Amino acid sequence: MAFSQTGSQLRMSYLDVLEAEAVHIIREVMGTLDRPVLLFSGGKDSAVMLHLARKAFLPGLLPFPVLHVDTGHNFPEVIEYRDKVVAEHQLTLRVAHVQDYIDDGRLAERADGSRNVLQTVPLLDAIQHHRFDAVFGGGRRDEEKARAKERVFSLRDEFGQWDPRQQRPELWNLYNGRHDSGGHVRVFPLSNWTELDVWNYIAREGIPLPSIYFSHTRQVFQRGGMWLAPGEWGGPRRGEQLQERRVRYRTVGDMSCTGALPSEASTIEAVIAEISVSRITERGSSRADDKLSDTAMEDRKREGYF
Amino acid sequence: MTATSVEAARDSGLLRLATAGSVDDGKSTLVGRLLYDSKSVLADQIEAVEAASRARGYEQADLALLTDGLRAEREQGITIDVAYRYFATGSRRFILADTPGHVQYTRNMVTGASTAHLAVILIDARHGVVAQTRQHTAVAALLRIPHVVLAVNKMDLVGFDQDRFAEIDEAFRRLATSLGIADVLSIPLSALRGDNVVDASTEMPWYTGPTLLQHLEQVGIDDDLTALPARLPVQYVMPGDGSLAGQLVAGELRVGQDVLVMPEGRPAVITDIHCLGTATTYARAGMCVSVRLDGAGEGRRGDMIVSTLQPPAATRQMTATVCHVAERRLAEGARVLVQHQTRVVEGKVTSIVDRLDLATLEHTANSEALRVNDIATVVVDLDEPIAADPYRLIRATGSLLIIDPRDGATLSAGLVGPAFR
């Protein structure tokens, strides 16, 4: 907790304000709902979420499990990071595998090889199977214009659907997570954070991240204006040339749709400096699936995507 | 934003603001302009807006498209729901609640403005103070938003006329004063052209005040919550050591301090304070803590740890000003749940005392069932006591939700105590 002196008053820094708001939200969920779970992809927002959730219950252990929806097209560095974090903090890890659904025919592989949209069904099944009634996500309202409309406590029906026209007003710091049986609440404690806030907080708290967030040499090829990594997911295709580049990742998702950006930023400080002057948004620079249409995110969210 | 400005922004706090304006006052354009001129909009977002604008046959990029995000909003060209925007300058971080003005304005504005330090009320310079301005200002006063800015937009359409601005400013000040709003600033601007939004206008040299963004950067955001008596609603009892976790919403706490545990009013002494895992001897409003009291097993979720000086009274009957936010009605005799901070109690609406007309500010006796956007005084009998403060003294512990016990829907936003008094 750092205070700054302004005139005669002590004030919490803006990161302290955001941290306290998130912890308050996380504790409200523990105080009012029965079976929370934290969605954990191994990305930077999940890393911050996990850090905040752990802090909220110190000196005790995290009082709920974490859930990873495994697309089967993960960066190996991210899975390694996930398992290390789980062991270090004695977390209970649940995994929902997209591959299982493809293997037994419940889901079909898409022509473009992306499994990002395929995550929704295994996610909803896992929520139902474990009877989770509150699902923490690292979603931020600054990510995308449809997310800007999302409540902190977002009700989902038994099909996991989001209806932006039927949202419950959210007043003061009073969160109302009452929901129909069979439905659940998505909770977004990082709603008011921006990408830069997340990085400044990671720097301040010394939160470890998967190595792919920092500059490294990697084989990549170009498709649709993005630098993609080769893998079993189906790249590169004929005519797509592998090249060795210095890159890093700005987001972590399915390998098929998460682009690398050319970067020399190999420390947290260098990454912050790079983002601070970037003229491209996080999703604009690295997510292919948001470019499918003007309202791609909203349409996926309506179906139950995070 | 540069790296050095990030460093500066880190320590100069966070301003929460809400915008209010009628349909054609240009609110989306103002918000778009604020984001655009403060360089909070990035190249790919601008390209998307330019492409969407071209597709609609516009000659210029329509900045309103930056903020109207939902499919229906873009199709219908309207704003449906509150959206939150984020921007930062060299000296401050901002959270902007962008509230739609045209339908259900009271509900939307209450939703967007309940946490705001500052409200920007937008009017069209050609039309001046209109009925909706009165309503927006009354909601800002009702919610006790500390600072109000009147943005007199479309000054380009009145020839940047100083007298026209002065006339509107005077009318607005009369209104604000009558509502008890202490801090008002009027700014003449053109959101479309960018005059006085981020950059000072060359067309209005007669205006010597700050631009909108300059004011947002300078305005005081410390409501000095630490000067208020201590209030710590208990959220959760830590399983390990039984300490009581919560966010201190007002005042300060120190190890060794005498406190009361409400609503029972049980005296106790603070023996330990932890702030997110770190032991400390002092905590102040805003901080998330866990505290231990002398004696074992004391306290549970729904309790409130308060200062022995000016403790709130525990009461089983509450008079509140409510803003009804649900489509379904609420009638006298209805069974409800009342959520006050972390405490939820059952209650019954025993009386709808009167209705407040935001346009005239008159209270009229009318006990009909509450409809959406109604503001009324109600009396609710409670099965168990709550320890609430008048909203005018402490916003956090003077606010509550009225909830339908049948399905958990939020029906009304409640402010303990009478409106405007």
XYZ file of C-alpha atoms in Angstrom, chain B residues 20 45 49 63 139 185 189 211 239 249 259 278 295 322 341 350 353 364 373 391:
20
model
C -25.885 12.901 -18.736
C -10.292 1.711 -33.335
C -14.934 3.968 -36.899
C -17.044 9.760 -33.152
C -30.596 13.209 -9.974
C -18.573 24.845 -13.498
C -17.796 23.885 -26.028
C -11.232 23.092 -20.848
C -11.707 -19.537 7.919
C -16.049 2.507 3.608
C -15.478 0.015 18.424
C 0.356 -7.517 5.738
C -13.080 -12.046 22.507
C -36.068 5.274 -3.636
C -23.902 -3.126 2.549
C -45.601 -0.401 4.676
C -45.465 8.287 1.384
C -47.001 14.945 -4.001
C -38.095 5.787 -12.986
C -27.279 9.086 2.837
